[in-house]
Amino acid sequence: MGRRLAAAVLAGLLLAILPVAGPARAHDGKLKLEVAGDGATGVTVQAVHADGHRLDTVVRLVLSATAEGGRTVGPVQLAPSGEGQGFYSSGPILAPGTWKVTVQALAPNTTRVTVEVRARAAQTAPASVAQDRAEPSSRWPLALGVLAAVAVVALLLLAVIRRRTPVG
């Protein structure tokens, strides 16, 4: 029994002292970057390790863009997005048009991707049109409620009058 106990203690000490290759060490530092327009005038990026594993830390991504006529944007450091781990967004930085967007991951995750992005003006209904459309539908519940209250009061009054009227 003494030898088994000594072997178990030795094995435990070796496991505690020797470095164990964790998920971060299993990756070679290269990233896969999926760059796309956000449907308006911004850019979104999804970053994962080249082997498909999700990022376990925040990485530094820098965006630069060029459009027709020599217009440029950047370099701009992208902020992590609230959409999840490995998601980044630029916010509204591009004017409407076609842009050649380059996103680069800085050391130690050196990766560079260039894609074409079509920026569009955000599509929203004018405030007055949205309000006009909302008003009629918001009045109906109120009108129906008032009508129902009047009907209930009328029925109660009729019931009181019938009880007080002598039959005869």
XYZ file of C-alpha atoms in Angstrom:
168
model
C 0.000 0.000 0.000
C 2.901 2.357 0.673
C 4.163 2.132 -2.921
C 0.707 2.904 -4.361
C 0.323 5.912 -2.107
C 3.797 7.194 -3.019
C 3.043 6.708 -6.776
C -0.271 8.593 -6.451
C 1.391 11.476 -4.602
C 4.195 11.626 -7.196
C 1.697 11.596 -10.073
C -0.300 14.389 -8.417
C 2.820 16.508 -7.945
C 3.889 15.995 -11.565
C 0.442 17.028 -12.849
C 0.494 20.117 -10.657
C 4.023 21.170 -11.687
C 4.107 20.345 -15.417
C 2.335 22.771 -17.744
C -0.748 21.331 -19.344
C -1.631 22.434 -22.884
C -4.938 24.264 -22.533
C -7.254 25.539 -25.250
C -5.267 28.778 -25.681
C -2.026 26.915 -26.300
C -3.604 24.593 -28.851
C -4.029 27.431 -31.368
C -1.291 28.690 -33.667
C -2.279 32.376 -33.366
C -4.007 32.624 -36.733
C -7.591 33.817 -36.813
C -10.439 33.385 -39.247
C -12.205 36.732 -39.781
C -15.665 36.947 -41.363
C -16.178 40.575 -42.398
C -19.553 41.909 -43.615
C -21.647 45.037 -43.780
C -24.188 45.506 -40.996
C -27.017 46.408 -43.396
C -26.438 50.141 -42.988
C -23.169 52.090 -42.774
C -21.205 49.898 -40.388
C -19.107 46.751 -40.499
C -19.325 43.604 -38.394
C -16.616 41.012 -37.851
C -16.822 37.527 -36.404
C -13.429 36.272 -35.268
C -12.626 32.651 -34.412
C -9.417 30.662 -34.241
C -8.341 29.193 -37.591
C -9.347 25.728 -36.333
C -12.911 26.948 -35.651
C -12.678 27.275 -31.862
C -14.232 30.364 -30.277
C -11.995 33.098 -28.925
C -11.379 33.002 -25.192
C -9.857 36.500 -25.052
C -10.448 39.870 -26.689
C -8.228 40.502 -29.718
C -7.247 43.811 -31.293
C -8.827 44.316 -34.709
C -8.181 47.377 -36.877
C -10.358 48.393 -39.837
C -9.404 50.513 -42.845
C -11.648 51.173 -45.845
C -11.374 52.750 -49.286
C -14.195 53.775 -51.641
C -14.484 55.198 -55.144
C -12.982 58.620 -55.607
C -10.243 58.035 -53.045
C -12.458 58.314 -49.946
C -10.898 56.538 -46.957
C -11.812 55.600 -43.402
C -9.460 54.450 -40.695
C -7.509 52.959 -39.281
C -10.192 52.389 -36.634
C -9.880 49.926 -33.776
C -13.024 47.773 -33.574
C -14.831 47.337 -30.297
C -16.160 43.987 -29.068
C -19.882 43.749 -29.728
C -22.548 42.634 -27.267
C -23.660 39.906 -29.681
C -21.305 37.335 -28.218
C -17.763 36.141 -27.904
C -15.640 37.000 -30.956
C -18.083 39.538 -32.444
C -16.885 43.050 -33.255
C -18.594 46.074 -34.812
C -17.522 49.439 -36.147
C -20.704 51.428 -35.675
C -21.798 53.816 -38.453
C -18.523 54.868 -40.116
C -19.035 54.409 -43.881
C -20.893 56.685 -46.260
C -23.351 54.923 -48.596
C -21.560 53.241 -51.498
C -19.192 50.371 -52.246
C -16.133 50.057 -50.014
C -13.062 47.826 -49.985
C -12.748 47.021 -46.275
C -9.600 45.562 -44.714
C -9.631 44.152 -41.176
C -6.340 43.233 -39.577
C -5.757 41.367 -36.327
C -2.690 42.714 -34.551
C 0.098 40.612 -33.005
C 0.184 37.916 -31.784
C -2.836 36.977 -33.961
C -1.617 38.455 -37.245
C -4.352 37.956 -39.819
C -5.553 40.259 -42.597
C -8.785 40.051 -44.621
C -10.064 42.373 -47.367
C -13.673 42.241 -48.606
C -16.068 44.448 -50.552
C -18.898 45.931 -48.493
C -21.953 47.787 -49.789
C -22.921 50.497 -47.278
C -26.527 51.701 -47.392
C -28.378 54.518 -45.705
C -30.376 53.227 -42.729
C -34.005 52.552 -43.631
C -36.450 53.966 -41.084
C -39.946 55.354 -41.488
C -40.278 59.112 -40.981
C -41.467 59.915 -37.460
C -44.685 61.647 -38.616
C -45.737 58.678 -40.794
C -45.067 56.179 -38.024
C -47.025 58.311 -35.539
C -49.996 58.778 -37.934
C -50.188 55.041 -38.483
C -50.041 54.347 -34.758
C -52.699 56.832 -33.658
C -55.884 55.218 -35.085
C -55.020 51.803 -33.715
C -54.192 53.278 -30.292
C -57.613 55.004 -30.112
C -59.698 51.862 -30.684
C -58.968 50.160 -27.351
C -59.842 53.371 -25.489
C -63.099 53.851 -27.443
C -64.135 50.231 -26.895
C -63.380 50.514 -23.175
C -65.508 53.658 -22.822
C -68.357 52.033 -24.777
C -68.235 48.928 -22.570
C -68.265 51.054 -19.386
C -71.297 53.011 -20.606
C -73.122 49.762 -21.425
C -72.417 48.325 -17.949
C -73.662 51.500 -16.226
C -76.830 51.507 -18.381
C -77.591 47.878 -17.523
C -77.088 48.531 -13.797
C -79.465 51.526 -13.924
C -82.117 49.460 -15.722
C -81.834 46.736 -13.073
C -82.245 49.264 -10.242
C -85.252 50.895 -11.925
C -87.010 47.531 -12.469
C -86.586 46.534 -8.823
C -88.096 49.827 -7.573
C -91.048 49.844 -9.970
C -94.101 48.136 -8.379
C -95.646 45.372 -10.410
C -99.140 45.913 -10.828
